[in-house]
């Protein structure tokens, strides 16, 4: 199983502790969102994981290999996008990505195809043979996202991957990340967009002032920190017939509150974690009310985030 | 994306550090030879070459045309170190600082590659790009020499090898300095000032005023490039009296010159690598 592990990971700049004793163990194939206010240590953590900076204390490991001890081996199966990298300006995206593919040991016979696929994932086919020097910020960001996909990495580290992208680009990158989840990847991504995190991530880790506050699955986090209630948004195929539907949902075990967002969407608050959420979905489907979508409401995550961040002040 | 199905460890085998050095070199070189800087450097070299060709062709100055060695000494001996230093500044002045300031390091460093492979790969690319420039200057020199004398003396071959060796040390030095600084402008400025003014100034002061041999100055060692074209090889120490004052001039002997160049190359390579290995991307 792919894994990311940090033990007592600490980074100090003079007196300021950008990261303090981070103990984090992420294992398995999933997407973990990394949240925290500006300057809380997210980029610092990701840089420590990729040898861009060295720890003051502690250890960072990927797939069981310490970055400090053997960077080349630790990053053997890692694709990373940290901050906003620049590419040698006279190279074309094809050349820059081929360089990364070569460094990562993609066999010659596969290189061309992998580069083409990565380029088309980020919709840059038209620009593949133009020099990067004159690209806009978002165009460069797309190429850098593509570079993180090369060589089938099992661990993908992303630092605000959708920053600088247009709305369409953002949703395209989210789709790429979701697709990667289906391919046995461990994705660890920082983001300020809570809706993005609740959309693509399974778990969240929150940091504030260099300290880890919580690391758990999103439903568990929201259950634990928002007064025990989780909220799901239920999308319907047919308009809900008046208060009748709401009533019968409200009568289900563990459901605390049902609100109609509009004729086709309901917001259901319930007491409990993932187990309850799973059972609830089954019950809703069995009710035959035409459930077509079912997902954790992002507003819940936001509520928890604001609460936790305020609490540590 | 392509999926190997292996899931866990990558199906790819990561190339050896030596091949990764080669990969870095290939793409850094591609970037160098397409850059505006390369064309400016090429332009300057061609301009110097054409100017020399025109002047020698029109005025036929005695220092150039009396003997074959005098020709090469005046043409090559007096300008090749300038071409080398300029190449060093152009291609090495911000080679490493640029990785930090322009953030290109964020693209290459978070990969399964040793930092030393990136440093050495870039160094090799800068060396090859500079050798292209040096080759252009050499071709014009030899072309003119052949026109006037019909042969290339053996001493010129030796001088060329010394120049290629000196280039390695100059680039080692500029890479070392560029890894000391995070600002490209500062690292370019400092190396330019050192090579174009400071070294020769110190050399002059140390030798003529303090009457000490400037064995610790790189540009002093580089004198072998020009001196080898003087037969017989100039005396190590020359003193001249102007009234009560004695001036001492030093000419570096060949072995000593090679040792100075080699020492600079080795020391700056080790230091530059060590600094780049530890430096943080902030
Ligand atoms: N080179 C440096 N020198 C001094 N302090 C630094 C340096 N780099 C980062 N810091 C400090 O470390 C702390 C964490 O920074 P970091 O970049 O990890 O935050 P972040 O969580 O990524 O923030 P953002 O959401 O704004 O990207 C900040 O207080 C920052 O000021
Ligand atoms: Mg950041």
Coordinates of C-alpha atoms and ligand atoms in Angstrom, one line a residue:
Chain A
X1 CA 0.0 0.0 0.0
X2 CA 1.3 3.5 -0.8
X3 CA 2.1 5.5 2.3
X4 CA 3.2 8.9 3.6
X5 CA 4.5 9.0 7.1
X6 CA 6.0 11.8 9.2
X7 CA 7.4 11.5 12.7
X8 CA 8.1 14.5 14.9
X9 CA 8.6 16.4 11.7
X10 CA 9.7 19.9 12.6
X11 CA 10.9 22.9 10.6
X12 CA 12.1 26.0 12.3
X13 CA 13.0 29.3 10.7
X14 CA 14.9 31.0 13.5
X15 CA 12.4 31.2 16.3
X16 CA 9.4 30.6 14.2
X17 CA 8.3 27.0 14.0
X18 CA 6.8 26.7 10.5
X19 CA 6.0 23.0 11.4
X20 CA 6.0 21.5 14.9
X21 CA 6.3 17.8 15.6
X22 CA 4.0 16.7 12.8
X23 CA 3.0 13.0 13.3
X24 CA 1.0 11.9 10.4
X25 CA 0.5 8.4 8.9
X26 CA -1.5 8.2 5.7
X27 CA -1.8 4.8 4.2
X28 CA -3.8 3.3 1.4
X29 CA -5.3 4.4 -1.9
X30 CA -7.3 7.5 -1.3
X31 CA -7.3 11.3 -1.5
X32 CA -6.4 13.3 1.6
X33 CA -7.1 17.0 1.8
X34 CA -4.6 19.2 3.6
X35 CA -6.3 22.2 5.1
X36 CA -5.1 25.2 7.2
X37 CA -5.0 28.9 7.1
X38 CA -2.3 30.9 5.3
X39 CA 1.1 30.3 6.8
X40 CA 0.0 27.2 8.8
X41 CA 2.7 24.9 7.4
X42 CA 1.1 23.1 4.5
X43 CA 3.6 24.0 1.8
X44 CA 6.4 23.5 4.4
X45 CA 5.2 19.9 4.9
X46 CA 5.0 19.2 1.2
X47 CA 8.5 20.7 0.7
X48 CA 9.9 18.5 3.4
X49 CA 8.3 15.5 1.7
X50 CA 10.0 16.3 -1.6
X51 CA 13.5 17.3 -0.4
X52 CA 13.0 21.0 -1.4
X53 CA 13.8 21.9 2.3
X54 CA 15.4 19.9 5.1
X55 CA 13.8 19.2 8.4
X56 CA 15.1 20.8 11.6
X57 CA 14.1 17.6 13.4
X58 CA 12.1 14.5 12.7
X59 CA 11.7 12.2 9.7
X60 CA 9.5 12.1 6.6
X61 CA 9.0 8.9 4.8
X62 CA 7.2 7.9 1.6
X63 CA 6.5 4.3 0.9
X64 CA 8.5 3.5 3.9
X65 CA 11.7 5.2 2.7
X66 CA 13.1 8.2 4.5
X67 CA 13.6 11.2 2.3
X68 CA 16.6 12.3 4.3
X69 CA 18.3 9.0 4.0
X70 CA 17.6 8.2 0.4
X71 CA 15.7 10.9 -1.5
X72 CA 16.1 9.2 -4.9
X73 CA 14.5 6.0 -3.6
X74 CA 11.8 7.7 -1.5
X75 CA 10.6 9.7 -4.5
X76 CA 10.8 6.7 -6.9
X77 CA 7.1 6.5 -7.2
X78 CA 6.0 10.1 -6.4
X79 CA 4.5 12.8 -8.6
X80 CA 4.6 16.2 -7.0
X81 CA 3.5 19.7 -7.7
X82 CA 4.7 22.1 -5.1
X83 CA 3.9 25.8 -5.2
X84 CA 4.1 27.1 -8.8
X85 CA 7.2 25.7 -10.5
X86 CA 8.7 27.2 -13.6
X87 CA 9.9 25.3 -16.6
X88 CA 13.1 26.1 -18.6
X89 CA 11.5 28.8 -20.8
X90 CA 13.0 27.6 -24.2
X91 CA 11.6 24.1 -23.8
X92 CA 8.2 23.0 -25.1
X93 CA 5.7 21.1 -22.9
X94 CA 6.5 18.0 -24.8
X95 CA 10.3 18.4 -24.1
X96 CA 9.8 19.3 -20.5
X97 CA 7.5 16.4 -19.8
X98 CA 9.7 14.0 -21.7
X99 CA 12.6 15.1 -19.5
X100 CA 10.6 14.3 -16.4
X101 CA 9.5 11.0 -17.9
X102 CA 13.1 10.1 -18.7
X103 CA 14.2 11.0 -15.1
X104 CA 11.4 8.8 -13.7
X105 CA 12.5 5.9 -15.9
X106 CA 9.5 5.6 -18.1
X107 CA 10.6 3.2 -20.8
X108 CA 11.4 4.8 -24.2
X109 CA 8.6 2.8 -25.9
X110 CA 6.0 4.3 -23.5
X111 CA 7.3 7.8 -23.1
X112 CA 5.7 9.4 -26.1
X113 CA 2.3 7.9 -25.3
X114 CA 2.4 8.9 -21.6
X115 CA 3.4 12.4 -22.4
X116 CA 0.6 12.7 -25.0
X117 CA -1.9 11.4 -22.5
X118 CA -0.8 13.7 -19.7
X119 CA -1.0 16.6 -22.1
X120 CA -4.4 15.7 -23.2
X121 CA -5.6 15.2 -19.6
X122 CA -4.8 18.9 -19.0
X123 CA -6.2 19.9 -22.4
X124 CA -2.9 21.4 -23.6
X125 CA -2.7 19.6 -26.9
X126 CA -2.7 22.8 -28.9
X127 CA 0.3 24.1 -27.1
X128 CA 2.4 21.0 -26.8
X129 CA 5.1 22.2 -29.2
X130 CA 5.1 25.8 -28.3
X131 CA 7.8 27.2 -26.0
X132 CA 6.8 27.5 -22.3
X133 CA 8.4 30.9 -21.8
X134 CA 5.4 32.9 -23.0
X135 CA 2.7 30.7 -21.4
X136 CA 0.3 32.2 -18.9
X137 CA 0.4 31.2 -15.2
X138 CA -2.6 28.8 -15.6
X139 CA -1.1 27.2 -18.7
X140 CA 2.1 26.5 -16.9
X141 CA 0.2 25.2 -13.9
X142 CA -1.6 22.7 -16.3
X143 CA 1.8 21.5 -17.6
X144 CA 3.0 21.1 -14.0
X145 CA -0.1 19.1 -13.2
X146 CA 0.6 16.9 -16.2
X147 CA 4.2 16.4 -15.0
X148 CA 2.9 15.0 -11.7
X149 CA 1.1 12.2 -13.6
X150 CA 4.1 10.8 -15.5
X151 CA 5.5 7.4 -14.7
X152 CA 2.4 6.2 -12.9
X153 CA 3.3 7.4 -9.4
X154 CA 1.7 5.6 -6.5
X155 CA 1.9 8.8 -4.4
X156 CA 0.8 12.2 -5.7
X157 CA 1.6 15.3 -3.7
X158 CA -0.2 18.5 -4.8
X159 CA 0.1 22.0 -3.3
X160 CA -3.1 23.9 -4.2
X161 CA -3.3 22.2 -7.6
X162 CA -6.2 24.3 -8.9
X163 CA -4.7 27.7 -7.9
X164 CA -4.4 30.0 -10.9
X165 CA -6.7 27.9 -13.1
X166 CA -9.9 29.1 -14.7
X167 CA -13.1 27.6 -13.5
X168 CA -13.1 25.0 -16.3
X169 CA -9.5 24.1 -15.5
X170 CA -10.3 23.7 -11.9
X171 CA -13.0 21.3 -12.6
X172 CA -10.8 19.4 -15.1
X173 CA -8.1 19.0 -12.5
X174 CA -10.6 17.8 -10.0
X175 CA -11.8 15.2 -12.5
X176 CA -8.2 14.1 -13.0
X177 CA -7.7 13.7 -9.3
X178 CA -11.0 11.8 -9.0
X179 CA -9.9 9.5 -11.8
X180 CA -6.6 8.9 -10.1
X181 CA -8.3 7.7 -7.0
X182 CA -9.8 4.9 -9.0
X183 CA -6.3 3.8 -10.0
X184 CA -4.9 2.9 -6.6
X185 CA -3.1 6.2 -5.9
X186 CA -2.5 7.9 -2.7
X187 CA -3.2 11.6 -3.2
X188 CA -2.2 14.2 -0.6
X189 CA -3.3 17.7 -1.6
X190 CA -3.4 21.1 0.1
X191 CA -6.2 23.4 -0.7
X192 CA -8.1 26.4 0.5
X193 CA -11.3 25.4 -1.4
X194 CA -13.3 23.4 1.1
X195 CA -15.9 22.5 -1.5
X196 CA -13.1 21.1 -3.6
X197 CA -11.8 19.1 -0.7
X198 CA -15.2 17.7 0.2
X199 CA -15.8 17.0 -3.4
X200 CA -12.6 15.0 -4.2
X201 CA -11.1 14.0 -0.9
X202 CA -12.0 11.1 1.4
X203 CA -10.1 12.4 4.4
X204 CA -8.8 15.6 5.7
X205 CA -5.8 16.7 7.8
X206 CA -6.0 20.1 9.3
X207 CA -3.0 22.2 10.5
X208 CA -2.8 25.5 12.2
X209 CA 0.4 27.3 13.2
X210 CA 2.5 24.4 12.3
X211 CA 0.5 21.9 14.4
X212 CA -1.8 19.1 13.4
X213 CA -5.3 19.6 14.7
X214 CA -7.1 16.6 13.3
X215 CA -6.7 13.8 10.7
X216 CA -9.7 11.7 10.0
X217 CA -12.3 10.9 7.3
X218 CA -14.5 13.8 6.4
X219 CA -17.7 12.4 7.8
X220 CA -16.0 11.5 11.1
X221 CA -14.4 15.0 11.3
X222 CA -17.7 16.7 10.7
X223 CA -19.5 14.4 13.0
X224 CA -17.0 14.9 15.8
X225 CA -16.8 18.7 15.5
X226 CA -20.1 20.0 14.4
X227 CA -22.3 18.9 17.3
X228 CA -22.5 15.4 16.1
X229 CA -24.4 16.2 13.0
X230 CA -23.4 15.4 9.5
X231 CA -25.2 16.8 6.5
X232 CA -25.7 15.2 3.1
X233 CA -27.1 16.8 0.1
X234 CA -29.6 14.5 -1.7
X235 CA -30.4 15.1 -5.3
X236 CA -33.7 13.8 -6.7
X237 CA -34.8 12.8 -10.1
X238 CA -38.4 14.0 -9.5
X239 CA -39.6 16.9 -7.4
X240 CA -40.1 15.9 -3.8
X241 CA -43.8 15.7 -3.2
X242 CA -44.4 18.4 -0.6
X243 CA -43.7 17.8 3.1
X244 CA -44.6 14.1 2.9
X245 CA -41.1 13.1 1.7
X246 CA -39.4 15.3 4.2
X247 CA -41.5 13.8 7.0
X248 CA -40.8 10.3 6.1
X249 CA -37.1 11.0 5.9
X250 CA -37.2 12.8 9.2
X251 CA -38.7 9.7 10.7
X252 CA -35.7 7.5 9.8
X253 CA -33.3 6.6 12.7
X254 CA -30.5 9.1 13.4
X255 CA -31.9 11.8 11.1
X256 CA -32.0 15.1 12.9
X257 CA -33.2 17.6 10.4
X258 CA -34.4 17.7 6.8
X259 CA -34.4 20.8 4.7
X260 CA -35.6 21.4 1.2
X261 CA -32.9 23.3 -0.7
X262 CA -35.2 23.4 -3.8
X263 CA -37.6 21.0 -5.4
X264 CA -34.9 18.6 -6.5
X265 CA -32.5 18.9 -3.6
X266 CA -32.7 18.1 0.1
X267 CA -30.3 18.6 2.9
X268 CA -30.4 15.9 5.5
X269 CA -28.6 16.3 8.8
X270 CA -27.9 13.1 10.7
X271 CA -26.3 11.9 13.8
X272 CA -23.2 9.7 13.3
X273 CA -20.4 8.9 10.9
X274 CA -19.8 7.0 7.8
X275 CA -21.7 3.9 8.9
X276 CA -24.9 5.9 9.4
X277 CA -24.3 7.8 6.2
X278 CA -24.1 4.4 4.3
X279 CA -27.2 3.0 5.9
X280 CA -29.1 6.2 5.3
X281 CA -28.3 6.1 1.6
X282 CA -29.8 2.5 1.4
X283 CA -32.9 3.6 3.2
X284 CA -33.4 6.6 1.0
X285 CA -33.0 4.5 -2.1
X286 CA -35.5 1.9 -0.8
X287 CA -38.0 4.7 -0.2
X288 CA -38.2 5.1 -4.0
X289 CA -38.1 8.9 -4.0
X290 CA -35.8 9.0 -7.0
X291 CA -32.3 9.6 -5.4
X292 CA -29.8 10.4 -8.2
X293 CA -27.0 12.0 -6.1
X294 CA -25.8 11.8 -2.5
X295 CA -22.9 13.6 -1.1
X296 CA -21.5 15.3 2.0
X297 CA -22.4 19.0 2.1
X298 CA -19.4 21.2 1.9
X299 CA -20.9 23.7 4.2
X300 CA -20.5 21.3 7.1
X301 CA -16.7 21.1 6.5
X302 CA -16.5 24.8 6.4
X303 CA -18.3 25.1 9.7
X304 CA -16.0 22.6 11.3
X305 CA -12.9 24.3 9.7
X306 CA -13.9 27.7 11.0
X307 CA -14.7 26.3 14.4
X308 CA -11.4 24.4 14.8
X309 CA -9.2 27.2 13.5
X310 CA -10.9 29.7 15.8
X311 CA -10.5 27.3 18.7
X312 CA -6.8 27.2 18.5
X313 CA -6.3 30.9 18.6
Chain B
X1 CA -3.3 8.1 -17.5
X2 CA -1.5 4.9 -18.4
X3 CA -1.8 2.4 -15.7
X4 CA 0.8 -0.2 -15.1
X5 CA -1.4 -2.2 -12.8
X6 CA 1.4 -2.5 -10.3
X7 CA -0.3 -0.1 -7.9
X8 CA 2.4 0.1 -5.3
X9 CA 6.0 0.7 -6.3
X10 CA 6.4 2.1 -9.7
X11 CA 6.8 -0.3 -12.6
X12 CA 9.6 1.9 -14.0
X13 CA 13.1 1.4 -12.9
X14 CA 14.7 4.7 -12.1
X15 CA 17.8 5.4 -14.3
X16 CA 21.2 5.5 -12.7
X17 CA 22.5 8.8 -11.4
X18 CA 24.9 9.0 -14.3
X19 CA 22.2 8.6 -16.9
X20 CA 20.0 11.1 -15.0
X21 CA 23.0 13.5 -15.2
X22 CA 23.0 12.9 -19.0
X23 CA 19.2 13.6 -19.2
X24 CA 19.6 16.8 -17.3
X25 CA 22.5 17.8 -19.5
X26 CA 20.5 17.1 -22.6
X27 CA 17.6 19.3 -21.7
X28 CA 19.6 22.1 -20.1
X29 CA 21.7 22.2 -23.2
X30 CA 18.6 22.5 -25.4
X31 CA 17.5 25.4 -23.2
X32 CA 20.9 27.0 -23.4
X33 CA 21.3 26.9 -27.2
X34 CA 17.9 28.3 -27.8
X35 CA 18.3 31.1 -25.3
X36 CA 18.7 34.7 -26.3
X37 CA 21.9 34.7 -24.2
X38 CA 23.5 32.1 -26.4
X39 CA 22.9 34.1 -29.5
X40 CA 24.2 37.3 -27.9
X41 CA 27.3 35.4 -26.9
X42 CA 27.7 34.0 -30.4
X43 CA 27.2 37.5 -31.7
X44 CA 29.9 39.0 -29.5
X45 CA 32.3 36.2 -30.5
X46 CA 31.7 36.7 -34.2
X47 CA 32.0 40.4 -33.8
X48 CA 35.4 40.1 -32.1
X49 CA 36.5 37.6 -34.7
X50 CA 35.4 39.8 -37.6
X51 CA 37.0 42.9 -36.1
X52 CA 40.3 41.1 -35.7
X53 CA 40.1 39.7 -39.2
X54 CA 39.4 43.1 -40.7
X55 CA 42.1 44.9 -38.7
X56 CA 44.8 42.3 -39.4
X57 CA 43.8 42.1 -43.0
X58 CA 43.8 45.8 -43.6
X59 CA 46.7 47.1 -41.5
X60 CA 48.8 43.9 -41.4
X61 CA 50.3 44.9 -38.0
X62 CA 53.9 43.7 -37.5
X63 CA 53.0 42.0 -34.2
X64 CA 50.6 39.7 -36.1
X65 CA 52.3 39.0 -39.4
X66 CA 56.0 38.7 -38.6
X67 CA 55.9 35.1 -37.4
X68 CA 53.4 32.4 -37.0
X69 CA 53.7 32.2 -33.2
X70 CA 53.5 36.0 -32.9
X71 CA 50.3 35.8 -34.9
X72 CA 48.6 33.2 -32.6
X73 CA 50.0 34.9 -29.5
X74 CA 48.6 38.3 -30.5
X75 CA 45.3 37.0 -31.8
X76 CA 44.4 34.1 -29.6
X77 CA 46.5 34.7 -26.5
X78 CA 45.1 38.2 -25.9
X79 CA 41.4 37.5 -26.5
X80 CA 40.5 33.9 -25.8
X81 CA 40.5 34.3 -22.0
X82 CA 38.0 37.2 -22.5
X83 CA 35.8 34.9 -24.6
X84 CA 36.0 32.2 -21.9
X85 CA 35.3 34.5 -19.1
X86 CA 32.3 36.0 -20.9
X87 CA 30.9 32.5 -21.6
X88 CA 31.4 31.5 -18.0
X89 CA 29.4 34.5 -16.9
X90 CA 26.7 34.0 -19.5
X91 CA 26.2 30.3 -19.0
X92 CA 27.3 29.9 -15.4
X93 CA 26.6 33.2 -13.7
X94 CA 23.1 32.3 -12.7
X95 CA 23.0 28.6 -13.5
X96 CA 22.2 27.6 -10.0
X97 CA 20.8 30.8 -8.5
X98 CA 18.3 30.8 -11.3
X99 CA 17.0 27.4 -10.2
X100 CA 16.0 29.1 -7.0
X101 CA 15.0 32.6 -8.1
X102 CA 13.1 31.5 -11.3
X103 CA 11.7 28.5 -9.5
X104 CA 12.8 26.0 -12.2
X105 CA 14.2 23.9 -9.4
X106 CA 10.6 23.3 -8.2
X107 CA 10.1 21.4 -11.4
X108 CA 13.1 19.1 -11.3
X109 CA 14.1 18.7 -7.7
X110 CA 11.0 16.9 -6.4
X111 CA 11.8 13.9 -8.6
X112 CA 13.7 10.7 -7.9
X113 CA 17.0 12.4 -8.9
X114 CA 20.0 13.4 -6.8
X115 CA 20.6 17.1 -6.6
X116 CA 24.2 16.4 -7.7
X117 CA 22.9 15.0 -11.0
X118 CA 21.1 18.2 -11.6
X119 CA 24.2 20.3 -10.7
X120 CA 26.6 18.3 -12.8
X121 CA 24.1 17.9 -15.7
X122 CA 23.7 21.7 -15.9
X123 CA 27.5 22.2 -15.6
X124 CA 28.1 19.9 -18.5
X125 CA 25.4 21.7 -20.6
X126 CA 27.1 25.0 -19.8
X127 CA 30.5 23.6 -20.7
X128 CA 29.3 22.3 -24.1
X129 CA 27.5 25.5 -24.9
X130 CA 30.6 27.5 -24.0
X131 CA 32.7 25.0 -26.1
X132 CA 30.5 25.8 -29.1
X133 CA 31.4 29.5 -28.6
X134 CA 35.0 28.7 -28.1
X135 CA 34.9 26.5 -31.3
X136 CA 33.6 29.4 -33.3
X137 CA 36.4 31.7 -32.1
X138 CA 39.0 28.9 -32.7
X139 CA 37.8 28.3 -36.2
X140 CA 38.2 32.0 -37.2
X141 CA 41.6 32.2 -35.5
X142 CA 42.8 29.1 -37.3
X143 CA 41.3 30.2 -40.6
X144 CA 43.2 33.4 -40.5
X145 CA 46.4 31.7 -39.3
X146 CA 46.1 29.3 -42.2
X147 CA 45.6 32.2 -44.7
X148 CA 48.7 34.0 -43.6
X149 CA 51.0 31.1 -42.7
X150 CA 49.5 27.9 -44.0
X151 CA 50.0 25.8 -40.9
X152 CA 48.9 25.6 -37.3
X153 CA 51.8 25.3 -34.9
X154 CA 51.9 22.6 -32.3
X155 CA 52.0 25.2 -29.5
X156 CA 48.5 26.4 -30.6
X157 CA 47.1 22.9 -30.0
X158 CA 48.5 22.9 -26.5
X159 CA 47.1 26.4 -25.9
X160 CA 43.7 25.3 -27.1
X161 CA 43.8 22.4 -24.6
X162 CA 44.8 24.8 -21.8
X163 CA 41.9 27.1 -22.8
X164 CA 39.4 24.2 -22.6
X165 CA 40.8 23.3 -19.2
X166 CA 40.6 26.9 -18.1
X167 CA 37.0 27.1 -19.3
X168 CA 36.2 24.1 -16.9
X169 CA 37.7 26.0 -14.0
X170 CA 35.9 29.3 -14.9
X171 CA 32.6 27.5 -15.1
X172 CA 33.3 25.6 -11.9
X173 CA 33.9 28.9 -10.3
X174 CA 30.8 30.7 -11.7
X175 CA 28.6 27.7 -10.8
X176 CA 30.0 27.8 -7.2
X177 CA 29.2 31.5 -6.9
X178 CA 25.8 31.0 -8.5
X179 CA 25.0 28.4 -5.8
X180 CA 26.1 30.8 -3.1
X181 CA 23.4 33.4 -4.0
X182 CA 19.7 33.1 -4.5
X183 CA 19.5 36.2 -6.7
X184 CA 20.5 35.7 -10.3
X185 CA 21.4 39.4 -10.7
X186 CA 23.8 39.4 -7.8
X187 CA 25.5 36.2 -8.7
X188 CA 26.1 37.4 -12.3
X189 CA 27.3 40.7 -11.1
X190 CA 29.7 39.3 -8.5
X191 CA 31.3 36.8 -10.9
X192 CA 31.6 39.5 -13.6
X193 CA 33.3 41.9 -11.3
X194 CA 35.6 39.2 -10.0
X195 CA 36.7 38.0 -13.4
X196 CA 36.7 41.2 -15.3
X197 CA 38.3 43.4 -12.7
X198 CA 39.0 42.1 -9.2
X199 CA 41.3 39.1 -10.2
X200 CA 43.5 41.1 -12.5
X201 CA 43.7 44.0 -10.1
X202 CA 44.7 41.8 -7.1
X203 CA 47.2 40.0 -9.4
X204 CA 48.8 43.3 -10.3
X205 CA 48.9 44.6 -6.8
X206 CA 50.3 41.4 -5.3
X207 CA 53.0 40.9 -7.9
X208 CA 54.2 44.4 -8.6
X209 CA 53.7 46.1 -5.2
X210 CA 54.0 43.3 -2.7
X211 CA 56.3 41.4 -4.9
X212 CA 54.6 38.1 -4.1
X213 CA 53.8 35.6 -6.7
X214 CA 50.0 35.6 -7.2
X215 CA 49.8 31.8 -7.2
X216 CA 46.3 31.8 -5.6
X217 CA 44.7 33.8 -8.5
X218 CA 42.9 31.8 -11.2
X219 CA 43.6 34.4 -13.9
X220 CA 47.3 34.1 -13.1
X221 CA 47.2 30.4 -13.8
X222 CA 45.4 31.1 -17.1
X223 CA 48.5 32.9 -18.3
X224 CA 49.8 29.6 -19.6
X225 CA 47.3 29.9 -22.5
X226 CA 49.1 32.9 -23.9
X227 CA 52.6 32.1 -22.6
X228 CA 52.8 28.7 -24.3
X229 CA 52.7 30.6 -27.6
X230 CA 55.9 32.4 -26.7
X231 CA 59.0 30.5 -27.6
X232 CA 61.1 30.2 -25.5
X233 CA 58.7 30.2 -22.6
X234 CA 59.0 33.5 -20.6
X235 CA 61.1 33.5 -17.5
X236 CA 59.3 32.9 -14.2
X237 CA 60.4 36.0 -12.5
X238 CA 61.3 39.2 -14.3
X239 CA 62.6 42.2 -12.3
X240 CA 63.0 45.6 -13.7
X241 CA 64.4 48.7 -12.1
X242 CA 63.0 52.2 -12.5
X243 CA 65.4 54.3 -10.6
X244 CA 65.2 53.2 -7.0
X245 CA 62.0 51.2 -7.4
X246 CA 62.2 47.5 -8.4
X247 CA 59.2 46.0 -10.2
X248 CA 58.7 42.3 -10.3
X249 CA 56.6 40.6 -12.9
X250 CA 55.7 36.9 -12.7
X251 CA 55.0 34.5 -15.5
X252 CA 53.4 31.3 -14.4
X253 CA 55.3 28.1 -15.4
X254 CA 53.2 25.6 -17.2
X255 CA 52.9 23.0 -14.5
X256 CA 52.1 25.6 -11.9
X257 CA 49.5 27.1 -14.1
X258 CA 47.8 23.7 -14.7
X259 CA 47.9 23.1 -10.9
X260 CA 46.3 26.5 -10.2
X261 CA 43.5 25.8 -12.8
X262 CA 43.0 22.3 -11.6
X263 CA 42.9 23.3 -7.9
X264 CA 40.3 26.0 -8.7
X265 CA 38.2 23.4 -10.6
X266 CA 38.3 20.8 -7.9
X267 CA 37.7 23.1 -5.0
X268 CA 34.9 25.0 -6.6
X269 CA 33.2 21.8 -7.8
X270 CA 33.3 20.3 -4.3
X271 CA 32.1 23.5 -2.6
X272 CA 29.4 24.3 -5.2
X273 CA 28.0 20.7 -5.0
X274 CA 28.0 20.8 -1.2
X275 CA 26.2 24.1 -1.1
X276 CA 23.6 23.1 -3.7
X277 CA 23.0 19.8 -1.8
X278 CA 22.1 21.7 1.4
X279 CA 20.4 24.7 0.0
X280 CA 16.7 25.1 0.6
X281 CA 14.0 26.2 -1.9
X282 CA 12.2 28.9 0.0
Ligands
LIG1 N1 12.1 30.8 4.1 C1 11.4 31.1 5.2 N2 11.9 31.9 6.1 C2 11.1 32.2 7.2 N3 9.9 31.8 7.4 C3 9.3 31.0 6.5 C4 10.0 30.6 5.3 N4 9.2 29.8 4.6 C5 8.1 29.7 5.3 N5 8.1 30.4 6.4 C6 7.0 30.6 7.4 O1 6.6 29.3 7.7 C7 5.2 29.3 8.0 C8 4.5 28.3 7.1 O2 4.5 28.6 5.8 P1 3.9 27.7 4.7 O3 4.3 28.2 3.3 O4 4.1 26.3 5.0 O5 2.3 28.0 4.8 P2 1.1 27.4 4.0 O6 0.2 26.6 4.9 O7 1.5 26.8 2.8 O8 0.3 28.8 3.7 P3 -0.5 29.2 2.3 O9 -1.9 28.7 2.6 O10 -0.5 30.7 2.4 O11 0.1 28.6 1.2 C9 4.7 30.7 7.7 O12 4.6 31.4 8.9 C10 5.9 31.3 6.9 O13 6.0 32.7 7.2
LIG2 MG1 1.3 27.2 0.7

